[in-house]
CSV table of C-alpha atoms and ligand atoms in Angstrom, one decimal:
chain,number,residue,atom,x,y,z
A,148,UNK,CA,4.4,-12.3,-25.7
A,149,UNK,CA,4.1,-10.0,-23.3
A,150,UNK,CA,6.5,-11.4,-19.7
A,151,UNK,CA,4.2,-11.5,-16.6
A,152,UNK,CA,6.4,-12.0,-13.2
A,153,UNK,CA,4.5,-12.4,-10.3
A,154,UNK,CA,5.1,-11.8,-6.6
A,155,UNK,CA,3.7,-13.8,-4.2
A,156,UNK,CA,4.3,-14.3,0.0
A,157,UNK,CA,1.8,-17.0,0.3
A,158,UNK,CA,-0.6,-19.7,-1.1
A,159,UNK,CA,-0.9,-18.5,-4.5
A,160,UNK,CA,-4.3,-19.2,-5.6
A,161,UNK,CA,-4.3,-15.6,-7.4
A,162,UNK,CA,-1.3,-17.2,-9.4
A,163,UNK,CA,-3.1,-20.0,-10.1
A,164,UNK,CA,-5.7,-18.3,-11.8
A,165,UNK,CA,-3.1,-16.6,-13.9
A,166,UNK,CA,-1.4,-19.7,-15.0
A,167,UNK,CA,-4.7,-21.3,-15.6
A,168,UNK,CA,-6.1,-18.4,-17.6
A,169,UNK,CA,-2.6,-19.0,-19.6
A,170,UNK,CA,-3.2,-22.1,-19.6
A,171,UNK,CA,-6.8,-21.8,-21.5
A,172,UNK,CA,-5.5,-19.5,-23.9
A,173,UNK,CA,-7.7,-16.2,-22.2
A,174,UNK,CA,-4.6,-14.8,-21.1
A,175,UNK,CA,-2.0,-14.0,-23.7
A,176,UNK,CA,1.5,-13.9,-21.9
A,177,UNK,CA,4.4,-15.8,-20.8
A,178,UNK,CA,4.5,-16.7,-16.7
A,179,UNK,CA,8.6,-15.5,-16.7
A,180,UNK,CA,9.2,-16.5,-13.5
A,181,UNK,CA,7.6,-15.8,-9.6
A,182,UNK,CA,9.4,-13.9,-7.2
A,183,UNK,CA,8.7,-14.8,-3.3
A,184,UNK,CA,10.1,-13.6,0.0
A,185,UNK,CA,10.3,-17.4,1.7
A,186,UNK,CA,10.7,-20.7,1.5
A,187,UNK,CA,8.0,-23.6,1.6
A,188,UNK,CA,4.8,-21.4,0.5
A,189,UNK,CA,2.0,-22.8,-1.8
A,190,UNK,CA,2.9,-20.5,-4.7
A,191,UNK,CA,6.4,-22.1,-4.8
A,192,UNK,CA,4.7,-25.7,-5.4
A,193,UNK,CA,2.2,-24.3,-7.9
A,194,UNK,CA,5.1,-22.8,-9.9
A,195,UNK,CA,7.1,-26.0,-10.0
A,196,UNK,CA,4.1,-27.8,-10.9
A,197,UNK,CA,3.9,-25.5,-13.9
A,198,UNK,CA,7.3,-25.4,-15.1
A,199,UNK,CA,7.7,-22.1,-13.9
A,200,UNK,CA,11.0,-20.2,-12.9
A,201,UNK,CA,11.0,-19.4,-8.8
A,202,UNK,CA,13.2,-16.8,-7.3
A,203,UNK,CA,13.3,-16.8,-3.3
A,204,UNK,CA,15.0,-13.6,-1.9
A,205,UNK,CA,14.3,-13.6,1.5
A,206,UNK,CA,14.9,-10.6,3.6
A,207,UNK,CA,16.7,-12.5,6.1
A,208,UNK,CA,19.6,-13.7,3.4
A,209,UNK,CA,20.7,-9.1,3.2
A,210,UNK,CA,22.4,-7.2,5.6
A,211,UNK,CA,19.6,-4.6,5.5
A,212,UNK,CA,16.6,-3.2,3.6
A,213,UNK,CA,18.7,-1.5,1.3
A,214,UNK,CA,20.5,-4.5,-0.2
A,215,UNK,CA,17.8,-6.6,0.1
A,216,UNK,CA,16.1,-4.0,-2.1
A,217,UNK,CA,18.7,-4.2,-4.7
A,218,UNK,CA,18.5,-8.0,-4.4
A,219,UNK,CA,14.8,-7.9,-5.7
A,220,UNK,CA,15.7,-5.3,-8.2
A,221,UNK,CA,18.6,-7.5,-9.7
A,222,UNK,CA,16.3,-10.5,-9.4
A,223,UNK,CA,13.3,-8.5,-11.6
A,224,UNK,CA,15.9,-6.9,-14.1
A,225,UNK,CA,17.1,-10.7,-14.9
A,226,UNK,CA,13.6,-12.0,-15.4
A,227,UNK,CA,12.6,-8.4,-17.9
A,228,UNK,CA,8.9,-8.2,-17.3
A,229,UNK,CA,6.5,-6.5,-19.2
A,230,UNK,CA,3.7,-6.6,-16.0
A,231,UNK,CA,4.9,-7.4,-12.4
A,232,UNK,CA,2.2,-8.7,-10.7
A,233,UNK,CA,1.9,-8.7,-6.5
A,234,UNK,CA,-0.7,-12.0,-5.9
A,235,UNK,CA,-0.5,-11.6,-1.8
A,236,UNK,CA,2.9,-10.3,-1.5
A,237,UNK,CA,3.3,-9.1,1.6
A,238,UNK,CA,5.9,-7.2,1.5
A,239,UNK,CA,6.2,-3.2,0.4
A,240,UNK,CA,7.7,-2.7,-2.7
A,241,UNK,CA,10.5,-0.7,-2.3
A,242,UNK,CA,10.6,2.7,-4.3
A,243,UNK,CA,13.9,1.7,-6.5
A,244,UNK,CA,11.4,-0.7,-7.7
A,245,UNK,CA,8.7,1.6,-8.5
A,246,UNK,CA,10.6,4.0,-9.7
A,247,UNK,CA,11.9,1.5,-12.5
A,248,UNK,CA,8.6,-0.3,-13.7
A,249,UNK,CA,6.1,3.0,-13.4
A,250,UNK,CA,3.0,1.8,-14.2
A,251,UNK,CA,3.4,-1.6,-15.0
A,252,UNK,CA,2.7,-3.0,-11.4
A,253,UNK,CA,-0.4,-4.2,-10.0
A,254,UNK,CA,-1.7,-5.4,-7.1
A,255,UNK,CA,-5.0,-7.5,-6.1
A,256,UNK,CA,-6.2,-6.3,-2.6
A,257,UNK,CA,-9.3,-7.9,-0.6
A,258,UNK,CA,-11.6,-5.3,-0.1
A,259,UNK,CA,-12.9,-2.3,-2.2
A,260,UNK,CA,-10.0,0.1,-1.4
A,261,UNK,CA,-9.5,2.7,-0.8
A,262,UNK,CA,-11.8,1.2,2.4
A,263,UNK,CA,-10.5,-1.1,4.1
A,264,UNK,CA,-6.6,-0.9,2.7
A,265,UNK,CA,-3.0,0.7,3.8
A,266,UNK,CA,-1.0,-1.0,6.6
A,267,UNK,CA,-2.0,-3.9,8.6
A,268,UNK,CA,-4.7,-4.4,6.4
A,269,UNK,CA,-3.9,-8.1,5.1
A,270,UNK,CA,-5.6,-11.5,5.1
A,271,UNK,CA,-8.3,-12.5,7.2
A,272,UNK,CA,-8.0,-8.8,9.1
A,273,UNK,CA,-8.9,-7.3,6.0
A,274,UNK,CA,-12.6,-9.5,6.0
A,275,UNK,CA,-12.9,-9.1,10.4
A,276,UNK,CA,-12.7,-5.2,9.7
A,277,UNK,CA,-15.6,-5.6,6.9
A,278,UNK,CA,-17.3,-7.4,9.2
A,279,UNK,CA,-17.2,-5.1,12.3
A,280,UNK,CA,-17.7,-2.4,10.8
A,281,UNK,CA,-21.2,-3.9,9.2
A,282,UNK,CA,-20.6,-3.1,5.7
A,283,UNK,CA,-23.1,-4.6,3.2
A,284,UNK,CA,-20.8,-5.1,0.7
A,285,UNK,CA,-16.9,-5.6,0.0
A,286,UNK,CA,-15.3,-7.3,-2.9
A,287,UNK,CA,-11.6,-7.2,-4.3
A,288,UNK,CA,-9.8,-4.2,-6.0
A,289,UNK,CA,-6.7,-4.3,-8.4
A,290,UNK,CA,-4.6,-1.8,-8.9
A,291,UNK,CA,-1.5,0.3,-9.5
A,292,UNK,CA,1.1,0.1,-7.3
A,293,UNK,CA,2.9,3.1,-6.0
A,294,UNK,CA,5.5,3.2,-3.0
A,295,UNK,CA,2.7,3.2,-0.6
A,296,UNK,CA,0.2,0.6,0.3
A,297,UNK,CA,-2.9,-0.2,-1.6
A,298,UNK,CA,-2.7,3.6,-2.6
A,299,UNK,CA,-2.4,3.5,-6.3
A,300,UNK,CA,-4.8,4.3,-8.8
A,301,UNK,CA,-8.1,1.9,-8.9
A,302,UNK,CA,-7.9,-0.1,-12.0
A,303,UNK,CA,-11.0,-2.2,-11.4
A,304,UNK,CA,-13.4,-3.9,-8.5
A,305,UNK,CA,-15.6,-7.0,-8.2
A,306,UNK,CA,-18.4,-6.6,-5.7
A,307,UNK,CA,-19.8,-9.6,-3.5
A,308,UNK,CA,-22.6,-8.9,-0.6
A,309,UNK,CA,-21.6,-9.2,2.7
A,310,UNK,CA,-24.1,-11.9,4.8
A,311,UNK,CA,-25.8,-11.4,7.9
A,312,UNK,CA,-24.2,-14.7,8.6
A,313,UNK,CA,-21.1,-14.1,7.5
A,314,UNK,CA,-17.7,-15.2,9.6
A,315,UNK,CA,-14.4,-13.7,8.5
A,316,UNK,CA,-13.6,-16.8,6.8
A,317,UNK,CA,-16.7,-17.4,4.9
A,318,UNK,CA,-16.4,-13.6,3.5
A,319,UNK,CA,-12.8,-14.4,2.6
A,320,UNK,CA,-14.0,-17.5,0.4
A,321,UNK,CA,-16.5,-15.3,-1.7
A,322,UNK,CA,-14.1,-12.2,-2.1
A,323,UNK,CA,-11.4,-14.5,-3.3
A,324,UNK,CA,-13.4,-16.3,-6.0
A,325,UNK,CA,-14.6,-13.3,-7.3
A,326,UNK,CA,-10.3,-12.4,-7.0
A,327,UNK,CA,-10.0,-15.7,-9.4
A,328,UNK,CA,-11.9,-14.3,-12.1
A,329,UNK,CA,-11.4,-10.7,-12.1
A,330,UNK,CA,-7.9,-10.8,-12.1
A,331,UNK,CA,-6.8,-12.5,-15.1
A,332,UNK,CA,-8.7,-10.4,-17.0
A,333,UNK,CA,-7.6,-7.4,-16.0
A,334,UNK,CA,-3.8,-8.3,-16.8
A,335,UNK,CA,-5.5,-9.6,-20.5
A,336,UNK,CA,-6.8,-6.0,-20.6
A,337,UNK,CA,-3.6,-4.5,-19.2
A,338,UNK,CA,-1.4,-6.4,-21.5
A,339,UNK,CA,-3.8,-6.3,-24.6
A,340,UNK,CA,-3.6,-2.2,-24.0
A,341,UNK,CA,0.1,-1.8,-24.0
B,210,LIG,C1,-5.6,-12.4,-1.7
B,210,LIG,O1,-6.9,-12.1,-1.1
B,210,LIG,C2,-5.0,-11.2,-2.2
B,210,LIG,O2,-6.5,-10.5,-2.6
B,210,LIG,C3,-4.3,-10.7,-1.1
B,210,LIG,O3,-3.6,-11.7,-0.4
B,210,LIG,C4,-4.5,-12.9,-0.9
B,210,LIG,C5,-3.6,-14.0,-1.5
B,210,LIG,O4,-4.2,-15.1,-1.8
B,210,LIG,N1,-3.5,-9.2,-1.8
B,210,LIG,P1,-3.6,-16.3,-2.8
B,210,LIG,O5,-2.1,-16.5,-2.0
B,210,LIG,O6,-3.3,-15.6,-3.7
B,210,LIG,O7,-4.2,-17.4,-2.2
């Protein structure tokens, strides 16, 4: 069974969609662990509920960014991932990690990259920017991860309309619903190709 390791910083609704797809037999993989950069987040409660091991690797527990990166690398090594899945993980992945698992780290982003990606485009800000730009469609993107934010090749996208009366929050909900459908499906495709 292929081993997925998920990294998250927030509520973990995409992580939950992955766990649900595994439970339903739609995603043939084992979730070998959840790695977080902070305590007390929804993703941790979801992991505990599902019996998935959790490791919290916090920047504040390390003297500098280099030792934090080493801590993240060794945590991931210990979990022996076939695929590393960023599901709302807000930290940049260190070059030592992208170099160790080339072509095996994926992220989901709540916009149609290359638009509305890069540093500062996370959470509700993405949807605020989409509405401010008068876009008529938005969506989500699953892409490979390299050492630059939101930069790796696009693997798949799902589109949604931006409606005239949308707020950032209503748009976020519409996009998130698509994320939950798209992400597990793409992960299954990637694992079956590998
Ligand atoms: C999602 O919108 C995802 O696209 C982005 O971060 C958000 C995470 O949401 N990278 P959740 O924690 O999965 O609910």
